[in-house]
Coordinates of C-alpha atoms in Angstrom, one line a residue:
M17 CA 0.0 0.0 0.0
Q18 CA 1.3 3.5 -0.9
R19 CA 2.1 5.5 2.2
T20 CA 1.5 9.2 2.6
Y21 CA 4.3 11.6 3.5
G22 CA 5.3 11.2 7.2
H23 CA 2.9 8.3 7.6
G24 CA 5.0 6.8 10.4
W25 CA 5.0 9.7 12.9
R26 CA 1.6 11.0 11.7
S27 CA -0.1 7.7 12.7
S28 CA 2.1 7.1 15.7
R29 CA 0.4 6.6 19.1
L30 CA 2.5 9.4 20.6
F31 CA 1.4 12.0 18.0
T32 CA -2.2 10.9 18.4
L33 CA -2.1 11.2 22.2
A34 CA -0.4 14.6 21.9
T35 CA -3.0 15.9 19.5
A36 CA -5.8 14.8 21.9
C37 CA -4.1 16.4 24.9
V38 CA -3.6 19.7 23.0
A39 CA -7.2 19.7 22.0
L40 CA -8.3 19.3 25.6
L41 CA -5.9 22.1 26.6
T42 CA -7.5 24.4 23.9
E43 CA -11.1 23.7 24.9
T44 CA -10.4 24.3 28.6
L45 CA -8.3 27.4 27.9
L46 CA -11.2 28.9 26.0
Y47 CA -13.7 28.1 28.8
G48 CA -11.8 30.1 31.4
F49 CA -10.2 32.6 29.1
V50 CA -13.3 34.8 29.1
V51 CA -13.6 35.0 33.0
P52 CA -11.2 38.0 33.7
I53 CA -12.3 39.7 30.5
L54 CA -16.1 39.5 31.1
P55 CA -16.3 42.5 33.4
H56 CA -14.5 44.6 30.8
M57 CA -16.7 43.2 28.0
L58 CA -19.9 43.8 29.8
E59 CA -19.2 47.2 31.4
I60 CA -16.9 48.8 28.8
R61 CA -17.7 47.3 25.4
L62 CA -21.4 46.6 26.0
G63 CA -22.1 49.5 28.4
Q64 CA -24.0 47.3 31.0
D65 CA -24.7 48.5 34.5
P66 CA -21.9 47.4 36.8
A67 CA -24.6 46.3 39.3
Q68 CA -25.7 43.7 36.8
T69 CA -22.2 42.3 36.2
Q70 CA -22.4 39.4 38.6
N71 CA -25.8 38.2 37.3
L72 CA -24.6 38.5 33.6
M73 CA -21.4 36.6 34.4
T74 CA -23.4 33.9 36.1
G75 CA -25.6 33.5 33.1
L76 CA -22.8 33.5 30.5
L77 CA -20.8 30.9 32.5
S78 CA -23.9 28.7 33.2
I79 CA -25.1 28.6 29.6
H80 CA -22.0 26.7 28.7
G81 CA -23.0 23.8 31.0
F82 CA -26.6 23.9 29.9
V83 CA -25.8 23.6 26.2
T84 CA -23.3 20.7 26.8
L85 CA -25.9 19.0 28.9
I86 CA -28.1 18.7 25.8
S87 CA -25.4 18.2 23.2
A88 CA -23.2 15.6 24.9
P89 CA -25.5 12.5 24.5
V90 CA -26.1 13.3 20.8
I91 CA -22.4 13.7 20.2
A92 CA -21.6 10.5 22.0
S93 CA -24.1 8.5 20.0
F94 CA -22.5 9.8 16.8
T95 CA -19.0 9.1 18.1
D96 CA -19.8 5.5 19.1
K97 CA -20.9 4.8 15.5
T98 CA -17.7 5.8 13.9
A99 CA -14.2 4.5 14.4
N100 CA -12.7 7.6 12.8
R101 CA -12.0 10.2 15.5
K102 CA -10.4 12.8 13.2
T103 CA -13.6 14.1 11.6
P104 CA -15.4 14.8 14.9
L105 CA -12.3 16.6 16.1
L106 CA -12.2 18.8 13.0
L107 CA -15.9 19.6 13.4
S108 CA -15.4 20.6 17.0
L109 CA -12.6 22.9 15.9
V110 CA -14.7 24.7 13.3
S111 CA -17.4 25.3 15.9
C112 CA -14.9 26.5 18.5
L113 CA -13.2 28.9 16.1
T114 CA -16.6 30.4 15.0
G115 CA -17.8 30.7 18.6
T116 CA -14.5 32.4 19.7
I117 CA -14.6 34.9 16.9
L118 CA -18.2 35.7 17.8
V119 CA -17.5 36.1 21.5
A120 CA -14.4 38.3 20.9
S121 CA -16.0 40.6 18.3
T122 CA -19.5 40.9 19.7
L123 CA -21.1 44.3 20.5
N124 CA -24.4 42.9 21.9
L125 CA -25.5 40.4 24.5
A126 CA -27.4 38.1 22.0
A127 CA -24.3 37.5 19.9
L128 CA -22.2 37.0 23.0
Y129 CA -24.6 34.3 24.2
A130 CA -24.6 32.7 20.7
G131 CA -20.8 32.6 20.8
R132 CA -20.8 30.9 24.1
V133 CA -23.3 28.3 22.8
L134 CA -21.0 27.4 19.9
Q135 CA -18.0 27.1 22.2
A136 CA -20.0 24.8 24.5
V137 CA -20.9 22.4 21.6
A138 CA -17.3 22.4 20.5
G139 CA -16.1 21.8 24.0
S140 CA -18.5 18.9 24.5
A141 CA -17.4 17.2 21.3
A142 CA -13.7 17.7 22.1
W143 CA -14.0 16.2 25.5
I144 CA -15.9 13.1 24.4
V145 CA -13.7 12.3 21.4
C146 CA -10.4 13.1 23.0
L147 CA -11.1 11.0 26.1
A148 CA -12.1 8.1 23.9
I149 CA -8.8 8.6 21.9
L150 CA -6.7 8.7 25.1
T151 CA -8.2 5.6 26.7
E152 CA -8.2 3.6 23.5
N153 CA -4.5 4.4 22.8
A154 CA -3.2 4.3 26.4
G155 CA -2.3 0.6 26.5
E156 CA -2.7 -1.9 29.3
G157 CA -2.0 -0.6 32.8
N158 CA -1.6 3.0 31.7
V159 CA -5.1 4.4 31.6
G160 CA -4.8 6.1 35.0
K161 CA -1.4 7.7 34.1
M162 CA -2.7 8.8 30.7
M163 CA -5.8 10.4 32.3
G164 CA -3.6 12.0 34.9
L165 CA -1.3 13.4 32.2
S166 CA -4.3 14.6 30.1
M167 CA -5.7 16.3 33.2
S168 CA -2.3 18.2 33.5
F169 CA -3.0 19.5 30.0
V170 CA -6.5 20.4 31.1
M171 CA -5.1 22.3 34.0
V172 CA -2.6 24.1 31.7
G173 CA -5.6 25.3 29.7
T174 CA -7.7 26.1 32.8
V175 CA -4.8 28.0 34.4
G176 CA -3.5 29.6 31.2
G177 CA -6.9 30.9 30.1
P178 CA -7.7 33.3 33.0
M179 CA -4.0 34.1 33.7
I180 CA -3.1 35.0 30.1
A181 CA -6.4 36.8 29.6
G182 CA -6.1 38.9 32.7
T183 CA -2.4 39.7 32.2
V184 CA -2.5 40.6 28.5
L185 CA -5.8 42.6 28.9
E186 CA -4.2 44.8 31.5
L187 CA -0.8 45.2 29.8
Q188 CA -1.6 45.1 26.1
G189 CA -5.3 45.6 25.6
Y190 CA -8.5 43.7 24.5
W191 CA -7.6 42.4 21.0
A192 CA -4.0 41.5 22.0
A193 CA -5.6 39.2 24.6
W194 CA -8.0 37.5 22.1
S195 CA -5.3 37.0 19.5
I196 CA -3.7 34.3 21.7
P197 CA -6.6 31.7 21.7
L198 CA -7.0 32.4 18.0
V199 CA -3.4 31.5 17.3
V200 CA -3.7 28.4 19.5
L201 CA -6.8 27.3 17.5
F202 CA -4.8 27.8 14.3
F203 CA -2.1 25.4 15.4
N204 CA -4.7 23.0 16.7
I205 CA -6.4 22.7 13.4
I206 CA -3.0 22.0 11.7
A207 CA -2.3 19.2 14.1
R208 CA -5.7 17.6 13.6
L209 CA -5.4 17.8 9.8
I210 CA -2.0 16.1 10.0
M211 CA -3.1 13.3 12.3
I212 CA -3.8 9.9 11.0
D213 CA -6.0 7.9 13.5
P214 CA -4.0 4.7 14.2
L215 CA -6.9 2.6 15.3
H216 CA -9.0 3.7 12.3
Q217 CA -6.0 2.9 10.1
T218 CA -5.7 -0.6 11.6
A219 CA -9.4 -1.3 11.2
S220 CA -9.3 -0.2 7.5
Q221 CA -6.3 -2.3 6.7
A222 CA -7.8 -5.3 8.5
S223 CA -11.0 -5.1 6.5
S224 CA -9.0 -5.0 3.2
H225 CA -7.6 -8.5 3.9
P226 CA -9.6 -11.5 2.8
E227 CA -11.2 -13.4 5.6
G228 CA -9.0 -16.2 6.8
S229 CA -5.7 -14.6 5.7
S230 CA -2.8 -14.7 8.0
T231 CA -3.1 -11.0 8.7
G232 CA -6.8 -11.2 9.5
A233 CA -6.2 -14.2 11.8
H234 CA -3.5 -12.5 13.6
N235 CA -5.3 -9.2 14.2
H236 CA -8.7 -10.5 15.1
T237 CA -10.3 -12.5 17.9
E238 CA -13.1 -14.9 17.4
D239 CA -15.7 -12.2 17.7
G240 CA -14.0 -10.0 15.0
T241 CA -12.6 -7.4 17.4
N242 CA -9.2 -5.9 16.6
N243 CA -6.7 -7.2 19.0
T244 CA -3.8 -4.8 18.8
E245 CA -1.5 -3.1 21.3
T246 CA -3.9 -0.1 21.5
S247 CA -7.1 -2.1 21.7
P248 CA -9.5 -1.6 24.6
L249 CA -8.3 -3.2 27.8
L250 CA -11.0 -5.9 27.8
S251 CA -11.5 -8.0 24.6
P252 CA -13.6 -10.9 25.9
K253 CA -14.5 -13.7 23.5
T254 CA -18.1 -14.2 22.8
N255 CA -20.3 -16.9 21.2
P256 CA -22.8 -16.3 18.4
K257 CA -25.7 -17.0 20.6
A258 CA -24.7 -14.3 23.1
C259 CA -24.2 -11.8 20.2
H260 CA -27.6 -12.6 18.8
N261 CA -29.4 -12.3 22.1
Q262 CA -27.7 -9.0 22.9
A263 CA -27.9 -7.3 19.6
A264 CA -30.9 -5.2 20.7
S265 CA -29.1 -3.9 23.7
S266 CA -26.6 -1.8 21.8
S267 CA -28.9 1.2 21.3
S268 CA -28.3 4.4 23.3
S269 CA -31.5 3.9 25.3
H270 CA -30.5 0.5 26.4
F271 CA -27.0 1.7 27.3
Y272 CA -28.2 4.4 29.6
S273 CA -31.0 2.3 31.2
I274 CA -28.5 -0.5 32.0
M275 CA -25.7 1.7 33.3
L276 CA -28.0 4.0 35.4
R277 CA -29.2 0.9 37.3
E278 CA -25.7 0.6 38.7
H279 CA -25.4 2.5 42.1
R280 CA -21.7 2.9 41.4
I281 CA -22.5 5.0 38.4
W282 CA -24.4 7.5 40.6
A283 CA -21.3 7.8 42.8
S284 CA -19.3 8.6 39.6
L285 CA -21.8 11.2 38.6
A286 CA -21.8 12.7 42.0
N287 CA -18.0 13.2 41.7
S288 CA -18.3 14.6 38.2
I289 CA -21.0 17.1 39.2
T290 CA -19.4 18.4 42.4
Y291 CA -15.9 19.0 41.1
P292 CA -17.0 21.6 38.4
I293 CA -19.4 23.2 40.9
L294 CA -16.3 24.1 43.0
L295 CA -14.3 25.4 40.0
S296 CA -17.2 27.3 38.3
G297 CA -18.1 28.7 41.7
F298 CA -14.7 30.1 42.1
N299 CA -14.8 31.6 38.5
A300 CA -18.2 33.2 39.1
T301 CA -17.6 34.7 42.6
L302 CA -13.9 35.4 42.9
P303 CA -13.7 38.4 40.5
I304 CA -16.3 40.4 42.4
H305 CA -15.2 39.1 45.9
L306 CA -11.6 39.9 45.4
R307 CA -12.4 43.4 44.0
E308 CA -14.6 44.2 47.0
V309 CA -12.3 42.7 49.7
F310 CA -8.8 43.4 48.4
N311 CA -9.4 45.8 45.5
W312 CA -7.7 43.4 43.1
G313 CA -8.2 43.8 39.3
S314 CA -7.9 41.4 36.4
L315 CA -4.2 40.8 36.7
P316 CA -4.2 39.7 40.4
M317 CA -7.4 37.7 39.6
G318 CA -5.6 35.8 36.8
M319 CA -2.7 35.1 39.1
I320 CA -4.9 33.8 41.8
L321 CA -6.5 31.3 39.4
F322 CA -3.0 30.4 38.3
L323 CA -2.1 29.7 41.9
L324 CA -5.2 27.5 42.3
Q325 CA -4.6 25.2 39.4
I326 CA -0.8 25.2 38.6
P327 CA -0.2 22.4 41.2
S328 CA -2.5 20.1 39.2
I329 CA -0.2 20.4 36.2
F330 CA 2.6 18.7 38.2
F331 CA 0.6 16.5 40.6
G332 CA -1.9 15.2 37.9
P333 CA 0.4 12.4 36.6
L334 CA 1.4 11.5 40.1
S335 CA -2.3 11.2 41.0
G336 CA -2.8 9.0 37.9
W337 CA 0.1 6.8 38.9
L338 CA -1.4 6.4 42.4
R339 CA -4.7 5.4 41.0
D340 CA -3.1 2.8 38.8
H341 CA -1.5 1.2 41.8
V342 CA -4.0 1.5 44.7
G343 CA -7.4 2.1 42.9
L344 CA -9.7 5.0 43.1
R345 CA -11.4 4.7 46.5
Y346 CA -8.7 5.9 48.9
P347 CA -7.2 8.8 46.8
T348 CA -10.6 10.2 46.0
T349 CA -11.8 9.9 49.6
I350 CA -8.7 11.6 51.0
G351 CA -8.9 14.3 48.3
W352 CA -12.5 15.3 49.2
T353 CA -11.7 15.1 52.9
L354 CA -8.7 17.4 52.7
L355 CA -10.6 19.9 50.5
A356 CA -13.3 20.6 53.1
P357 CA -11.2 22.5 55.6
F358 CA -9.3 24.5 53.0
V359 CA -12.5 25.5 51.2
C360 CA -14.0 26.6 54.5
L361 CA -11.0 28.7 55.5
L362 CA -11.0 30.3 52.0
G363 CA -14.1 32.3 53.1
V364 CA -12.5 33.7 56.3
P365 CA -10.3 36.5 54.8
G366 CA -12.4 39.7 54.5
D367 CA -15.4 38.4 56.4
R368 CA -16.6 40.8 59.2
H369 CA -16.7 38.0 61.7
F370 CA -12.9 37.6 61.4
P371 CA -11.3 41.1 61.8
W372 CA -7.9 39.5 62.3
A373 CA -8.0 38.3 58.6
N374 CA -8.9 41.5 56.8
A375 CA -7.0 43.1 53.9
E376 CA -4.7 45.0 56.2
T377 CA -3.7 42.1 58.4
L378 CA -3.4 38.4 57.5
G379 CA -6.3 38.2 55.0
K380 CA -4.2 38.2 51.8
E381 CA -1.7 35.7 53.0
M382 CA -4.3 33.4 54.3
F383 CA -6.4 33.5 51.1
I384 CA -3.3 32.8 48.9
S385 CA -2.2 29.9 51.1
C386 CA -5.7 28.3 51.0
M387 CA -5.8 28.6 47.2
A388 CA -2.4 27.0 46.9
A389 CA -3.5 24.1 49.2
I390 CA -6.7 23.5 47.3
G391 CA -4.7 23.4 44.1
I392 CA -2.4 20.7 45.5
V393 CA -5.3 18.5 46.7
L394 CA -7.5 18.9 43.6
P395 CA -5.7 16.3 41.4
L396 CA -6.8 13.5 43.8
V397 CA -10.5 14.1 42.9
Q398 CA -10.1 15.5 39.3
G399 CA -11.4 13.0 36.7
A400 CA -12.3 10.4 39.3
G401 CA -15.9 10.2 38.0
F402 CA -14.7 9.6 34.4
L403 CA -12.3 6.8 35.5
H404 CA -14.8 5.1 37.8
T405 CA -17.5 5.1 35.1
L406 CA -15.0 3.5 32.7
L407 CA -14.2 0.9 35.4
V408 CA -17.9 0.1 35.8
L409 CA -18.4 -0.1 32.1
Q410 CA -15.6 -2.6 31.8
D411 CA -17.1 -4.7 34.6
V412 CA -20.6 -4.7 32.9
E413 CA -19.1 -5.6 29.5
S414 CA -16.9 -8.4 30.9
K415 CA -20.0 -10.0 32.4
T416 CA -22.1 -9.7 29.3
P417 CA -19.8 -9.4 26.2
N418 CA -21.0 -7.2 23.3
I419 CA -23.9 -5.9 25.3
F420 CA -23.3 -2.5 23.9
G421 CA -22.3 -3.6 20.4
T422 CA -18.9 -4.3 18.8
L423 CA -17.6 -0.8 19.3
G424 CA -18.7 -0.7 22.9
G425 CA -20.2 2.2 24.8
R426 CA -17.1 4.1 25.8
S427 CA -18.1 7.4 24.3
K428 CA -21.6 7.2 25.9
A429 CA -19.9 6.5 29.2
F430 CA -17.8 9.7 28.8
A431 CA -21.0 11.5 27.7
M432 CA -22.7 10.6 30.9
N433 CA -19.9 12.2 32.9
S434 CA -19.7 15.1 30.5
V435 CA -23.3 15.7 31.2
G436 CA -22.6 15.5 34.9
I437 CA -19.7 17.9 34.6
N438 CA -21.7 20.4 32.7
I439 CA -24.6 20.1 35.2
G440 CA -22.0 21.3 37.7
L441 CA -20.8 24.0 35.3
M442 CA -24.4 25.1 34.8
I443 CA -25.6 25.1 38.4
G444 CA -22.3 26.0 40.0
P445 CA -22.3 29.7 39.1
F446 CA -26.0 30.0 40.0
I447 CA -25.7 28.3 43.4
T448 CA -22.5 30.1 44.4
G449 CA -23.6 33.4 43.0
F450 CA -26.9 33.2 44.9
L451 CA -25.3 32.1 48.1
S452 CA -22.6 34.7 48.0
Q453 CA -25.1 37.5 47.5
T454 CA -27.7 36.2 50.1
I455 CA -25.7 34.7 53.0
G456 CA -22.2 35.9 52.2
Y457 CA -19.0 34.5 50.8
F458 CA -17.9 32.8 54.0
Y459 CA -21.1 30.8 54.5
M460 CA -21.1 29.9 50.9
N461 CA -17.7 28.3 51.4
V462 CA -19.0 26.5 54.5
I463 CA -21.7 24.9 52.4
L464 CA -19.2 23.9 49.8
A465 CA -16.9 22.4 52.4
A466 CA -19.8 20.3 53.8
T467 CA -20.5 19.1 50.3
C468 CA -16.9 17.9 50.0
L469 CA -17.4 15.8 53.1
V470 CA -20.5 14.3 51.7
L471 CA -18.6 13.3 48.5
S472 CA -15.8 11.8 50.7
A473 CA -18.3 9.5 52.3
I474 CA -19.9 8.6 49.0
S475 CA -16.5 7.8 47.4
F476 CA -15.4 5.7 50.3
T477 CA -18.7 3.7 50.3
L478 CA -19.3 3.1 46.6
F479 CA -16.0 3.4 44.8
D480 CA -14.2 0.1 43.9
N481 CA -10.8 -0.3 45.6
S482 CA -9.4 -2.9 43.2
N483 CA -6.7 -2.0 40.6
P484 CA -9.0 -0.7 37.8
W485 CA -6.7 -1.1 34.9
K486 CA -5.1 -4.5 35.5
K487 CA -5.8 -6.8 32.5
Q488 CA -8.6 -9.1 33.4
E489 CA -8.5 -12.8 32.5
V490 CA -11.6 -13.9 30.7
P491 CA -12.4 -17.6 30.7
E492 CA -12.6 -19.4 27.3

């Protein structure tokens, strides 16, 4: 077969994984990039009343989660029907580029909301497709480490977005700030155009060989599933009777009805919902809170978010390694338990009940220390819902092979957690914004801390403590 230029490195697993990680970085960068710029956009460019800034910010941040909540199952259903991951990635890029230009250039609220909608659809597609690529190409025993590494890229985007936006906006101006994500998107589309999906390539080559040839016999198991180095971790053998009886179960409706009967899935979703509530709550309330308490502008705000999430870049792979070796239960439980006191203490600086922690005394030092501590602990809970859902899916598929069809239900599993994450992104700004305005920032943090303790108990009770990525032996 005639090979295209650079076929070896373009179809290599390393380049494929790198492309997926960069795509995740781009989408998360764009989600948080707008946070420090929103007050400027709303008050200066759109001329909105500053008294309405908090409510408008809450709505613009929440709509991202609402749109993804609707689009994720549709995108997952499409993704599970195609082995080619490159096309969905390119479609997500087009939507993301269009939405970003619309957000940056808008002069009215309607266009601003429309741009956020397009960014949300693109982000949902990128998350589902990229996580499928990462887990399919990670190899045996490396899923936890790969997810940890990908979460480091996510944190680079999450950190880089607000920090770069706030810094460049204050030092160079509005359009200089928006030029950065547009350049990142340009290089992203080049990488996606260059990429050759190795799994899709393997499947195409295998289908071109006559049945019974040496290549076909080597690359396929009895049920016709590719059996390569980058194949899914479980490739159980099935019999024709099982495939016939279970053919009807491969639809989306059957997938969700079967998986949602598992109480372990609800524990996964609880983790996936609560984590973004914390982060989106910080994004929605910190700009106003820090301006009122410490008189900090967009540059200090960007640096604070940088301080919150920079530890995850370095501790993410370490957390993944830990999960690969000891399972999910204990790291996740410890993470939620440690978050509770730090989140509670975060509300102390600037509160009238604690005059010893105001802006003139220990308030700034205490606030910065708590943000740094939260950033160090976050990798222990980040992505736990995704990983546990994948573990439950493998358990279900090992007991009933081909229950979700020959391509499996991995994308739908990610879609469930994507829906959970975006429920958190949607309700997080509303909940934290409402609590901050009605009962105060300190008591809002107390409620968030109590929620962390509840998640700690749920994770300890319902998460599996076995090694989730160890190759399982399936009897003949």
